[in-house]
Structures are given as structure tokens and as C-alpha cells.
């Protein structure tokens, strides 16, 4: 029985580590942002963050997905582009 409990806590630890990711993979959006790995700086878990990236006089907005991507920096959550807004002047 302990072996099963140990396996579950290992999965929980992996899920917790993914939830507290410090980097994210971008998917979609402008060509020069696609496939970029960017830092996550908000205190919320990665799954609860939206990203707002300043880019060419506006902001590119990305939303968290349930997916993860293997990168040279480890497994990171994938964020999908969903809109662009202009910076008000």
C-alpha cells in the first residue's frame, strides 16, 4: 500500500512543479514571438496566468493551455496567443 501512496505523491509533486513553472513556451502570435521561451513573473500558478507581452507598439496576449512542451530548459507550460491590443497614447 505504501508503494501506491508513494507513486501518487510523486505525481502530485510533478503536477505541483508544473503549476509553479517559472518559464513558458509561446505558441502562435507574431512570427518573431512564436516558439519563444519567456519568464513567468506573477505569483499565481502558471495555469492561472495570462501573459501580456509588450511588442511593436502594443501587447500580445497569451493564455495558458493544459499542454506542456519539452525544451532544453525542461518541461514548460504552453501558452496560446489569443489577441493583440494597442498601447493607448
Tab-separated table of C-alpha atoms in Angstrom:
chain	number	residue	atom	x	y	z
A	1	UNK	CA	0.000	0.000	0.000
A	2	UNK	CA	2.851	2.389	0.691
A	3	UNK	CA	4.155	1.908	-2.846
A	4	UNK	CA	0.863	3.183	-4.287
A	5	UNK	CA	0.881	6.170	-1.955
A	6	UNK	CA	4.447	6.948	-2.937
A	7	UNK	CA	3.508	6.846	-6.627
A	8	UNK	CA	0.639	9.251	-6.048
A	9	UNK	CA	2.764	11.712	-4.116
A	10	UNK	CA	5.336	11.595	-6.918
A	11	UNK	CA	2.639	12.529	-9.442
A	12	UNK	CA	1.409	15.269	-7.129
A	13	UNK	CA	4.941	16.640	-6.829
A	14	UNK	CA	5.271	16.680	-10.632
A	15	UNK	CA	1.941	18.474	-11.028
A	16	UNK	CA	2.934	20.980	-8.343
A	17	UNK	CA	6.264	21.619	-10.072
A	18	UNK	CA	4.480	22.217	-13.402
A	19	UNK	CA	1.993	24.552	-11.707
A	20	UNK	CA	4.861	26.635	-10.300
A	21	UNK	CA	6.757	26.847	-13.588
A	22	UNK	CA	8.982	29.881	-13.988
A	23	UNK	CA	9.034	29.839	-17.800
A	24	UNK	CA	6.512	29.293	-20.595
A	25	UNK	CA	6.546	28.345	-24.282
A	26	UNK	CA	4.635	30.673	-26.611
A	27	UNK	CA	2.513	29.293	-29.420
A	28	UNK	CA	1.023	31.425	-32.175
A	29	UNK	CA	1.089	35.187	-32.478
A	30	UNK	CA	3.704	37.194	-34.372
A	31	UNK	CA	6.404	35.237	-36.206
A	32	UNK	CA	9.186	36.649	-34.048
A	33	UNK	CA	7.484	35.533	-30.795
A	34	UNK	CA	6.424	32.021	-31.874
A	35	UNK	CA	8.272	29.204	-30.165
A	36	UNK	CA	9.913	31.627	-27.698
A	37	UNK	CA	10.510	30.630	-24.077
A	38	UNK	CA	9.610	33.523	-21.765
A	39	UNK	CA	9.785	34.046	-17.984
A	40	UNK	CA	6.680	33.864	-15.804
A	41	UNK	CA	6.898	36.516	-13.111
A	42	UNK	CA	3.439	36.615	-11.496
A	43	UNK	CA	2.983	34.871	-8.134
A	44	UNK	CA	-0.029	32.836	-9.355
A	45	UNK	CA	0.422	29.264	-10.604
A	46	UNK	CA	1.203	29.106	-14.334
A	47	UNK	CA	-2.238	27.650	-15.121
A	48	UNK	CA	-3.915	30.782	-13.701
A	49	UNK	CA	-1.777	33.361	-15.506
A	50	UNK	CA	-2.382	35.197	-18.753
A	51	UNK	CA	0.687	36.705	-20.377
A	52	UNK	CA	0.768	40.268	-21.723
A	53	UNK	CA	3.956	40.830	-23.715
A	54	UNK	CA	4.929	44.313	-24.947
A	55	UNK	CA	5.635	44.049	-28.669
A	56	UNK	CA	5.880	46.601	-31.513
A	57	UNK	CA	3.741	49.355	-30.007
A	58	UNK	CA	1.167	47.029	-28.478
A	59	UNK	CA	0.701	43.936	-26.378
A	60	UNK	CA	0.444	40.307	-27.421
A	61	UNK	CA	-1.835	38.325	-25.105
A	62	UNK	CA	-1.368	34.614	-24.413
A	63	UNK	CA	-3.490	32.200	-22.355
A	64	UNK	CA	-2.353	29.077	-20.536
A	65	UNK	CA	-3.238	25.689	-22.015
A	66	UNK	CA	-3.257	22.264	-20.383
A	67	UNK	CA	-0.271	21.254	-22.520
A	68	UNK	CA	3.414	21.195	-21.712
A	69	UNK	CA	6.401	21.232	-24.030
A	70	UNK	CA	9.809	19.622	-23.628
A	71	UNK	CA	12.532	22.234	-24.121
A	72	UNK	CA	16.272	22.438	-23.437
A	73	UNK	CA	15.228	24.269	-20.235
A	74	UNK	CA	12.949	21.411	-19.135
A	75	UNK	CA	9.205	20.891	-19.440
A	76	UNK	CA	7.318	24.182	-19.568
A	77	UNK	CA	3.629	25.095	-19.882
A	78	UNK	CA	2.390	26.113	-23.337
A	79	UNK	CA	0.611	29.443	-23.793
A	80	UNK	CA	-1.509	30.159	-26.887
A	81	UNK	CA	-1.799	33.588	-28.481
A	82	UNK	CA	-5.333	34.952	-28.379
A	83	UNK	CA	-5.262	38.691	-29.122
A	84	UNK	CA	-3.268	41.846	-29.688
A	85	UNK	CA	-4.071	45.212	-28.144
A	86	UNK	CA	-2.535	48.589	-28.961
A	87	UNK	CA	-0.851	50.785	-26.372
A	88	UNK	CA	-3.026	53.840	-25.741
A	89	UNK	CA	-1.194	57.126	-26.098
